[in-house]
Coordinates of C-alpha atoms in Angstrom, one line a residue:
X621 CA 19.7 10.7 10.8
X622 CA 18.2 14.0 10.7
X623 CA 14.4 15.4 11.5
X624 CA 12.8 18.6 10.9
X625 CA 9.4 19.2 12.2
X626 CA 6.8 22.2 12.1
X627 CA 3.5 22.2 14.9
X628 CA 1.4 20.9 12.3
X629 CA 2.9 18.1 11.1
X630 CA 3.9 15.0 12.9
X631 CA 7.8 14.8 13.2
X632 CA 10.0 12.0 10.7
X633 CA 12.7 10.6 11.4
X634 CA 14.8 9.2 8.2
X635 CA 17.6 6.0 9.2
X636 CA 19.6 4.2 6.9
X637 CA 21.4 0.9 6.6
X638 CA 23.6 -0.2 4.4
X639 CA 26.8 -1.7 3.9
X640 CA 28.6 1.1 2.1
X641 CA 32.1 -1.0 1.3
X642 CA 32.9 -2.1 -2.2
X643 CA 35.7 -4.2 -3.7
X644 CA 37.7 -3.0 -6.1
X645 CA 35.1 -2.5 -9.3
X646 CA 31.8 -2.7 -7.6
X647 CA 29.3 -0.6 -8.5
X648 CA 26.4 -1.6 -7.2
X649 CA 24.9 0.1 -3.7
X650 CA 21.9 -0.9 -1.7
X651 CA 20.1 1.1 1.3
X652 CA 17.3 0.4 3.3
X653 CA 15.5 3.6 4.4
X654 CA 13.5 3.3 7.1
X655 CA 11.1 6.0 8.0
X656 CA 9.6 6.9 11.1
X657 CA 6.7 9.0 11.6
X658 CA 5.8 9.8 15.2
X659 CA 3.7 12.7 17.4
X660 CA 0.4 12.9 14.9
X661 CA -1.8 12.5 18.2
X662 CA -3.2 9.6 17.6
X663 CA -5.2 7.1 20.0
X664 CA -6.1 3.7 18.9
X665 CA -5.9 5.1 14.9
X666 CA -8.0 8.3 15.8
X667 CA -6.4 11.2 16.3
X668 CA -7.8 13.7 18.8
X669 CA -9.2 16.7 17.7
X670 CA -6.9 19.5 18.1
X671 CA -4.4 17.2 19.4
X672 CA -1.3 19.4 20.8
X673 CA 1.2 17.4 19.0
X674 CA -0.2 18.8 15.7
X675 CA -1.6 22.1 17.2
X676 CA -5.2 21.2 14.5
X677 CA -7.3 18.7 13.2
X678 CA -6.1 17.3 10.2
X679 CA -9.0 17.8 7.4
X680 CA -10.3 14.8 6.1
X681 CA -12.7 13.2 3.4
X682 CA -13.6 9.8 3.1
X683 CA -16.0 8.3 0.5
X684 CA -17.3 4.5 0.6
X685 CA -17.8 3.0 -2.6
X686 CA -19.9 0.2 -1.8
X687 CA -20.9 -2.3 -4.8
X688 CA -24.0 -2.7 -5.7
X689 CA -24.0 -4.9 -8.5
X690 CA -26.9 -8.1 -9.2
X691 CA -24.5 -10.7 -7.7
X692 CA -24.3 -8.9 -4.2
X693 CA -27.7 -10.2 -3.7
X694 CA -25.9 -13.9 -3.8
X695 CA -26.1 -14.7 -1.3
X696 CA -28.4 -12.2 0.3
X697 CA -26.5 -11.8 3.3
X698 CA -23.8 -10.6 1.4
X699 CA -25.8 -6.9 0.4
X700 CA -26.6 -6.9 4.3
X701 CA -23.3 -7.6 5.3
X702 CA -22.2 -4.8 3.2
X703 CA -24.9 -2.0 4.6
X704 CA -24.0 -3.2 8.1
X705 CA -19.9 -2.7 7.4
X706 CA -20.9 0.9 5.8
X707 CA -22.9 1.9 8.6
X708 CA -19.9 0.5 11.2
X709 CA -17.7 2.9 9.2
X710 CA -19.9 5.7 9.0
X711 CA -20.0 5.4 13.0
X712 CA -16.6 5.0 13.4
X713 CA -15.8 8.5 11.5
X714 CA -14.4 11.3 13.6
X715 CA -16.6 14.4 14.2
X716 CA -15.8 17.1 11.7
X717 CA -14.8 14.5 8.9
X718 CA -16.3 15.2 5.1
X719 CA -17.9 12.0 3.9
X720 CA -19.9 10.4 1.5
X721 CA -21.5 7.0 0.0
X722 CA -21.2 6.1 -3.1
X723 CA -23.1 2.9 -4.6
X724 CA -21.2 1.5 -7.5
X725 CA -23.0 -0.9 -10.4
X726 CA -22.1 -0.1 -14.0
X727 CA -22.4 3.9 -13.1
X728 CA -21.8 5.4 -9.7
X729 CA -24.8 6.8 -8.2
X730 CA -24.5 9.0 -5.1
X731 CA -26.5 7.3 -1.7
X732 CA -25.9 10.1 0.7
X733 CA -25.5 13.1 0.8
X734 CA -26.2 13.8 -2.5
X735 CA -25.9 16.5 -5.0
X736 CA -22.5 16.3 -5.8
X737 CA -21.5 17.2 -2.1
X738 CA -19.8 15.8 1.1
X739 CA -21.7 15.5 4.1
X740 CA -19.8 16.8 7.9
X741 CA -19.7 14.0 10.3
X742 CA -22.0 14.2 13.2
X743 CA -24.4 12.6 15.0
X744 CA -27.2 14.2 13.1
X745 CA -25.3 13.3 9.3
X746 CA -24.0 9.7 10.8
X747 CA -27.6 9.1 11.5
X748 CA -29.3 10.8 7.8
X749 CA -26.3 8.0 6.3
X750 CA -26.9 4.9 8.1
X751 CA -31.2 5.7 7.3
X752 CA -29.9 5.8 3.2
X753 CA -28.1 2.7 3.2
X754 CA -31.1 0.8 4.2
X755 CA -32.2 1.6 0.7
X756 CA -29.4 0.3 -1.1
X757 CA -30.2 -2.6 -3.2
X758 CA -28.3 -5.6 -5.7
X759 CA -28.8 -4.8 -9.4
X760 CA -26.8 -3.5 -12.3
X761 CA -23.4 -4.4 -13.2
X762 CA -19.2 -3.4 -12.5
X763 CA -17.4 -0.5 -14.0
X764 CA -15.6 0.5 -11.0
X765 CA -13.7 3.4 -13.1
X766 CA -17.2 4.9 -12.7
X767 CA -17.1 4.7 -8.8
X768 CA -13.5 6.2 -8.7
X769 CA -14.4 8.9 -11.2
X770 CA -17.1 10.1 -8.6
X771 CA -15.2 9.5 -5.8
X772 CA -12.4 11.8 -7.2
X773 CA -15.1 14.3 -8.1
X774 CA -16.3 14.3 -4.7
X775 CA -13.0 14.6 -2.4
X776 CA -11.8 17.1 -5.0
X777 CA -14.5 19.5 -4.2
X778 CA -12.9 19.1 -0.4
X779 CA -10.7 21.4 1.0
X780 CA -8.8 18.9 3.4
X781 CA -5.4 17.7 3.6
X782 CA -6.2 13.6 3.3
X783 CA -8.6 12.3 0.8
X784 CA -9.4 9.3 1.0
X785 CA -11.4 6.0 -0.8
X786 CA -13.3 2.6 0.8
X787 CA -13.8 0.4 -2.0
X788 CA -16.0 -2.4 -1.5
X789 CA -16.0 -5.1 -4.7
X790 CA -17.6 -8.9 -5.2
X791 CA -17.6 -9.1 -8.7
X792 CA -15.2 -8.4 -12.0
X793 CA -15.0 -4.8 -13.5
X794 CA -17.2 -6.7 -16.7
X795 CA -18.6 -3.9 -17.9
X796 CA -16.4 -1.5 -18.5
X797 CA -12.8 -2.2 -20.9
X798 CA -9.4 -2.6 -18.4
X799 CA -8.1 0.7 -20.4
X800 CA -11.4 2.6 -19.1
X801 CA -10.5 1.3 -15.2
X802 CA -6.6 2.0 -15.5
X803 CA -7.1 5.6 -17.2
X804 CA -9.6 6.3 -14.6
X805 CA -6.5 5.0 -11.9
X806 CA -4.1 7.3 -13.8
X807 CA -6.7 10.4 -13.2
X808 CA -7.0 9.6 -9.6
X809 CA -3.7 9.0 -8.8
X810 CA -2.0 11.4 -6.7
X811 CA -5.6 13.0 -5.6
X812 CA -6.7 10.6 -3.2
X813 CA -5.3 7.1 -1.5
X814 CA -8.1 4.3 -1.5
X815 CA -8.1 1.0 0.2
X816 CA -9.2 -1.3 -2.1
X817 CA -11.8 -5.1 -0.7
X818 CA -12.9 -8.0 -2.1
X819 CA -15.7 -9.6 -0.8
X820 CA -16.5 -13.9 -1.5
X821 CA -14.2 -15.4 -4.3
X822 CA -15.9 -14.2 -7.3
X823 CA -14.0 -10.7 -7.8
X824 CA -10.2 -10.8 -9.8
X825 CA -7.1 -10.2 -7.3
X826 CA -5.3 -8.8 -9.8
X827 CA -7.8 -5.8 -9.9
X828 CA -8.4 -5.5 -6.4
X829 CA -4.7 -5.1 -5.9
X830 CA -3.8 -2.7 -9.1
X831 CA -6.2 -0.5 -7.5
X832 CA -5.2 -0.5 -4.1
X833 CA -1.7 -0.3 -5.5
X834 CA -2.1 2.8 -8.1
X835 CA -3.9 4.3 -5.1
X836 CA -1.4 3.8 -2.6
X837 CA -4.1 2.2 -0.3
X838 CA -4.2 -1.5 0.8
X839 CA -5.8 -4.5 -0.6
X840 CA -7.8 -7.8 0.8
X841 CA -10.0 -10.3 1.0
X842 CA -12.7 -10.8 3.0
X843 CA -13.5 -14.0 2.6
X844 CA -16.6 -14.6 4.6
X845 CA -19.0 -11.2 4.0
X846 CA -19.5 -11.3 8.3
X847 CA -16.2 -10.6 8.4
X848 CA -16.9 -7.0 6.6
X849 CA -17.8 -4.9 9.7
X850 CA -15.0 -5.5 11.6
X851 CA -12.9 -4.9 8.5
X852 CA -14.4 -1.5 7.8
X853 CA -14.2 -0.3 11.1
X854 CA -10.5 -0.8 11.0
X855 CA -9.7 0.7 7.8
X856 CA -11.9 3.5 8.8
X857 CA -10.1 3.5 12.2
X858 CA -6.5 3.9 10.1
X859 CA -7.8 6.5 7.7
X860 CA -8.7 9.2 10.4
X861 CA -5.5 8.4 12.2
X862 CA -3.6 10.0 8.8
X863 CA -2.2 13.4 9.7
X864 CA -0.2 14.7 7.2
X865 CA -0.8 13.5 3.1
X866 CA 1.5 13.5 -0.2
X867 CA 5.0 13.0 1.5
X868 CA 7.4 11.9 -1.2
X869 CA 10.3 9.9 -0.8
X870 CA 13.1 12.5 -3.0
X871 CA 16.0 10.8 -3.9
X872 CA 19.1 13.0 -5.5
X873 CA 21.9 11.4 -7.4
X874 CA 25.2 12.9 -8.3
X875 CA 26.6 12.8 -11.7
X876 CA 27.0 9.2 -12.8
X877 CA 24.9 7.6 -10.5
X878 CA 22.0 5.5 -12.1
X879 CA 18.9 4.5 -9.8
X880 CA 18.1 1.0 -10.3
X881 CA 14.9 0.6 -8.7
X882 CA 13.3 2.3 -5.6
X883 CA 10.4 0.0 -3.7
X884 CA 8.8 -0.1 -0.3
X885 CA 9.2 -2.9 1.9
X886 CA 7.5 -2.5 4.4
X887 CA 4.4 -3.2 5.3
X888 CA 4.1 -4.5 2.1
X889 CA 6.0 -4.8 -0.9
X890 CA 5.4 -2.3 -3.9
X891 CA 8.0 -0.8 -6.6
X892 CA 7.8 2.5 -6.9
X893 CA 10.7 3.0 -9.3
X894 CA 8.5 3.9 -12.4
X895 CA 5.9 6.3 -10.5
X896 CA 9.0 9.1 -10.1
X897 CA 8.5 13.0 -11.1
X898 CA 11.2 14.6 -11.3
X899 CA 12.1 17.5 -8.8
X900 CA 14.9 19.7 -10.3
X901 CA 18.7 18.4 -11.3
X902 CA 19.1 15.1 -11.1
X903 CA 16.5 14.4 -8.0
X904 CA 13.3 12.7 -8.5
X905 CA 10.0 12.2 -6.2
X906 CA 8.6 8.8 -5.3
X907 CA 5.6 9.0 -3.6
X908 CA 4.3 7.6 -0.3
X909 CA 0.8 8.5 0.0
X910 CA -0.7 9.9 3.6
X911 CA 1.2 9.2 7.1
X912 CA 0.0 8.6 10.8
X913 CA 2.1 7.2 13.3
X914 CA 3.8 4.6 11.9
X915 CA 7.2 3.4 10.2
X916 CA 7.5 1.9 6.7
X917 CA 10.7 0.4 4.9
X918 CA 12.0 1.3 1.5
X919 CA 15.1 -0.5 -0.6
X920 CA 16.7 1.7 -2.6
X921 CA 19.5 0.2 -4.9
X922 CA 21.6 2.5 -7.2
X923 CA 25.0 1.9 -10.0
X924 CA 27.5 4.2 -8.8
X925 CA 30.7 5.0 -11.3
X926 CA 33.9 3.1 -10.7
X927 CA 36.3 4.1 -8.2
X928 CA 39.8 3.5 -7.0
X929 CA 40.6 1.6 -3.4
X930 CA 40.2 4.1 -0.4
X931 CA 37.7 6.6 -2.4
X932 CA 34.4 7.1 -1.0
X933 CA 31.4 9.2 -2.6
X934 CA 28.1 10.1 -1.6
X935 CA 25.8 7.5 -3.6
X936 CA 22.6 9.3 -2.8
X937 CA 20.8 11.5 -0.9
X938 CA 17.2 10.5 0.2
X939 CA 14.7 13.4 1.8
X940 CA 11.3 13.3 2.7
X941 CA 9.3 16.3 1.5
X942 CA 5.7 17.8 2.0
X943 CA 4.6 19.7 -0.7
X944 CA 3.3 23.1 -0.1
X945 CA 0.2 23.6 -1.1
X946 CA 0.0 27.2 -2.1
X947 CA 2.9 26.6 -4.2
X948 CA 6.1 27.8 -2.8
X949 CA 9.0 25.5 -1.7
X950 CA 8.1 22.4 0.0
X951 CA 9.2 21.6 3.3
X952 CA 11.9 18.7 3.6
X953 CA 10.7 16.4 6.8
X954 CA 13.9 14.6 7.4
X955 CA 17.0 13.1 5.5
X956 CA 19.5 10.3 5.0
X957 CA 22.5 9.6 3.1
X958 CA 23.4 6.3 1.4
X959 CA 27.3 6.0 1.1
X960 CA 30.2 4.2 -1.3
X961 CA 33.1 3.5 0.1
X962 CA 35.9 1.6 -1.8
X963 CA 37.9 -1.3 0.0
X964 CA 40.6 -3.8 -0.2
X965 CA 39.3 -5.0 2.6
X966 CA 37.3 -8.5 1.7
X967 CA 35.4 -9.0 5.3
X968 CA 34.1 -5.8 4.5
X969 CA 33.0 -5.5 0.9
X970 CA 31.7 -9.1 1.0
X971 CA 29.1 -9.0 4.1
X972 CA 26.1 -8.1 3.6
X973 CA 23.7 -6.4 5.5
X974 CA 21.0 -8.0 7.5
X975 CA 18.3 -5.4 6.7
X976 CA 19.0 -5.5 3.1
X977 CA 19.5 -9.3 3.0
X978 CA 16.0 -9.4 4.7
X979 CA 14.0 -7.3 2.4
X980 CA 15.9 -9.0 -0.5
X981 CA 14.2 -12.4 0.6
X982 CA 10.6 -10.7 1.4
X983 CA 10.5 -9.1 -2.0
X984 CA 11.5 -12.4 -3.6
X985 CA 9.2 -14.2 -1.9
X986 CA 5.9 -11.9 -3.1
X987 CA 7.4 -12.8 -6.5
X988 CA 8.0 -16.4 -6.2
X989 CA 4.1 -16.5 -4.6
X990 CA 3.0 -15.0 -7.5
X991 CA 4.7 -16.8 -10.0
X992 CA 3.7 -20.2 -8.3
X993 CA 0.0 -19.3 -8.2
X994 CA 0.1 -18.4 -12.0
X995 CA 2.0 -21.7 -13.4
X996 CA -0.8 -23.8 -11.0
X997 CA -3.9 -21.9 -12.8
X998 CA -1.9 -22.1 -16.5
X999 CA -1.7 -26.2 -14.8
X1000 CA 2.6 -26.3 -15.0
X1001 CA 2.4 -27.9 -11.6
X1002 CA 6.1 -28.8 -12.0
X1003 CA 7.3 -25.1 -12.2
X1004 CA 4.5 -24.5 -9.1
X1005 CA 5.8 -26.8 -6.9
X1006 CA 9.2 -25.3 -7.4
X1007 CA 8.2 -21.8 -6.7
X1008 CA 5.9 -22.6 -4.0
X1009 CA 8.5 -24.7 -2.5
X1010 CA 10.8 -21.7 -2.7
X1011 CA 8.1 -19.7 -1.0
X1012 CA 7.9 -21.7 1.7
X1013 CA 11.9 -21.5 2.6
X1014 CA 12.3 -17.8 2.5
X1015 CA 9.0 -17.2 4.9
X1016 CA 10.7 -20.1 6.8
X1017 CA 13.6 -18.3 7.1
X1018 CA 12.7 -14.6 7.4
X1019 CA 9.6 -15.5 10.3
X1020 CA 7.2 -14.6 8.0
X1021 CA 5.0 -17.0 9.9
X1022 CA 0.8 -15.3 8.3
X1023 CA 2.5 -15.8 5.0
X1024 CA 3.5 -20.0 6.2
X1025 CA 0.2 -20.2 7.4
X1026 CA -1.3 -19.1 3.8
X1027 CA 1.7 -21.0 1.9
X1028 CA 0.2 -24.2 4.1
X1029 CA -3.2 -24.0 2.7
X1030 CA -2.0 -24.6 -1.0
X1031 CA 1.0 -26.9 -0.2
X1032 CA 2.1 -29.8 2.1
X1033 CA 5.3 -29.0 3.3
X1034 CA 7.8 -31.2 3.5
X1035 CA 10.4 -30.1 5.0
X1036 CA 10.6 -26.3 5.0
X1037 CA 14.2 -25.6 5.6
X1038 CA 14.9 -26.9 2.0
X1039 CA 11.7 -25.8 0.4
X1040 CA 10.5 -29.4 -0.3
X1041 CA 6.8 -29.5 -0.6
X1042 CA 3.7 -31.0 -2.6
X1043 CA 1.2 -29.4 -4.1
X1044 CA -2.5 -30.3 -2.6
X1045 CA -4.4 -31.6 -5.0
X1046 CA -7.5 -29.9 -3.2
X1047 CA -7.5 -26.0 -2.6
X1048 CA -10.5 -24.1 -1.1
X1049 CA -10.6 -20.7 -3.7
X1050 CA -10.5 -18.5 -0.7
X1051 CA -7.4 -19.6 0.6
X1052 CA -5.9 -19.2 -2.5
X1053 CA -6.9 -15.8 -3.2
X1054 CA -6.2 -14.6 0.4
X1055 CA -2.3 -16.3 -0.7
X1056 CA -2.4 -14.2 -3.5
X1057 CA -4.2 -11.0 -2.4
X1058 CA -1.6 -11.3 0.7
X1059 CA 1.4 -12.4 -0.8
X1060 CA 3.2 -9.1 -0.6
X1061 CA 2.7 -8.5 2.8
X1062 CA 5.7 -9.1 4.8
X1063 CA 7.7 -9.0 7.7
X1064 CA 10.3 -6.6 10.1
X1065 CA 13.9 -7.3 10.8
X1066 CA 13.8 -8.5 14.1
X1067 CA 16.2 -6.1 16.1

């Protein structure tokens, strides 16, 4: 384990485990990396302003993009509900933050500040904000590619390290084509992380969660719209307390070595294998999005070339790296190394390791969810009950006791230890959207 750290960025600290014995033939290596990032002055998810663990503020800027489309106004509560979360997350930004609203129907309009800029937080500009979302009204339609389009337009203009997106939907994206909404994801990508919310049962989880996903942002549902404030206020809580933005996760592979996939684990599950760029000779960049304090997990499984009995190799190297932003070399944050060693030795080469055999099951289990949600809706309830049933054994097993709780709702369980459940014939929509929209959540090795 190694860190490096400058003043003005919080320190990271890379660890790895693995079981790095093979038999005879093996080639195949897992790792999981788990990254640390501490020091970024934070206090309950807001850092402090010139905080001396990071010697500055961080820059930020934030826009909401709150929609506005004709079925907000069903019911009616909902629209308020929305205004009032806005305004609780307009209130909750930290002085000095860049920020702007952005009302989303089938084109993005700008609520406040206007004229294509960013407002500065203060008392004064949180005030002018909460004043123009009491105009915002339901009509119109859904193209959210519109809303990130202006969005990206927006933060770009921002000179700030994290940029950042709230994105408020209750409806499909009907009026625009899915191309239009995942080219105007591939434009934003990389420019600005956006946490992505569904409000009532009437919006699509798949596109709730390809955006939070692309974005490198969260996703969920809030159910019941009164549940929005306090929703806001902690996602607006978690984007000031982001100090340092665009760390990627290099991996470098010597000759022969073939990466197999590369996903994080934790908090959630997402594969990151097909969003490298490559960095030089046989390295690659995955990347991670914006850090506060906080540690995330990350399986990384490469083919190594055959070897003899009693050889060992290095199988890769993993760094962290913060690009520099004037355009010289980027600054590596910390390091690990994921080893191969070759034994006759069966206790050795068979065992596997706990933090590896964890994630294994928790990535399984968002697929299994998955799967078992789509053969109920295409009505296979056979292949359903089997996948659910599967479900409910590995969050059994694992601990992973919100993802039970969800499972519950959909199924009776049986006995849990074995998987055996029945589907209910009765599901409310919500809970099996929050399943869904939740499914890839999961949970720590307990040390």
């Amino acid at each position: 384990m190694a860190n490096f750290s400058k003043s003005n960025v919080p320190q990271f600290s890379v660890e790895v485990y693995q079981n790095e014995f093979l038999p005879e033939g093996g080639r195949e290596v897992n790792g999981i990396i788990t990254v640390t990032s501490t020091g970024g002055g934070t206090t309950g998810g807001v850092p402090l302003a010139g905080s001396p663990a990071t010697g500055r503020a961080t820059g930020a800027a934030v826009v909401v993009m709150v929609d506005c489309s004709g079925s907000m106004d069903y019911p009616p509560t909902k629209m308020r509900n929305a205004r009032d979360a806005t305004a609780a997350a307009v209130d909750t930004l930290r002085d000095g933050t860049s920020f702007a609203v952005v009302a989303g129907t089938h084109v993005a309009k700008e609520v406040y500040p206007g004229n294509g800029r960013l407002a500065v937080a203060d008392a004064r500009t949180r005030a002018q904000a909460k004043e123009a979302l009491r105009r915002l009204s339901a009509g119109g339609g859904t193209a959210i590619g519109t809303w990130l389009r202006l969005a990206d337009r927006l933060l770009g203009a921002a000179d700030v390290d994290i940029r950042h997106g709230i994105l408020l939907t209750d409806g499909r994206n009907e009026h625009e084509s899915p191309e239009d909404l995942r080219a105007a994801l591939d434009a934003c990508a990389g420019r600005f992380t956006c946490d992505a919310r569904g409000v009532g049962t009437d919006w699509e989880v798949k596109e709730v969660t390809a955006i939070a996903s692309a974005l490198l942002g969260t996703a969920d549902i809030v159910a019941d719209p009164a549940g929005l404030a306090a929703d806001f206020t902690h996602m607006m809580e978690n984007a000031m307390g982001k100090e340092v933005a665009d760390v990627a996760l290099r991996l470098w592979t010597p000759v022969g070595v073939k990466i197999k996939y590369v996903k994080q684990v934790a908090p959630t599950v997402a594969d990151l294998t097909d969003r490298r760029t490559e960095a030089g000779p046989r390295a690659g960049d995955y990347p991670t999005g914006s850090w506060g304090d906080e540690s995330r997990d990350y399986h990384v499984c490469v083919r190594v070339p055959e070897a003899g009995i009693g050889q060992e190799m290095l199988a890769a190297r993993v760094s962290l790296i913060l690009p520099d932003p004037a355009g010289g070399a980027p600054q590596t944050l910390s390091q690990g190394l994921v080893r191969a060693v070759w034994t006759d030795d069966m206790a050795a080469s068979t065992s596997i390791n706990p933090q590896v055999a964890h994630y294994t099951g928790q990535a399984e289990l968002a697929q299994v969810i998955q799967q078992g949600l789509d053969a109920r809706k295409s009505g296979d309830f056979d292949g359903a009950t089997a996948k659910l049933g599967r479900a409910v054994q590995l969050a059994s097993a694992s601990g992973n006791e919100d993802t039970a709780k969800l499972l519950s709702k959909v199924v009776d369980v049986v006995d849990a230890a074995t998987g055996t459940v029945r589907l209910k014939a009765k599901v409310a929509e919500a809970d099996e959207m929050t399943l869904e929209t939740r499914s890839t959540k999961t949970v720590r090795v307990k040390k």
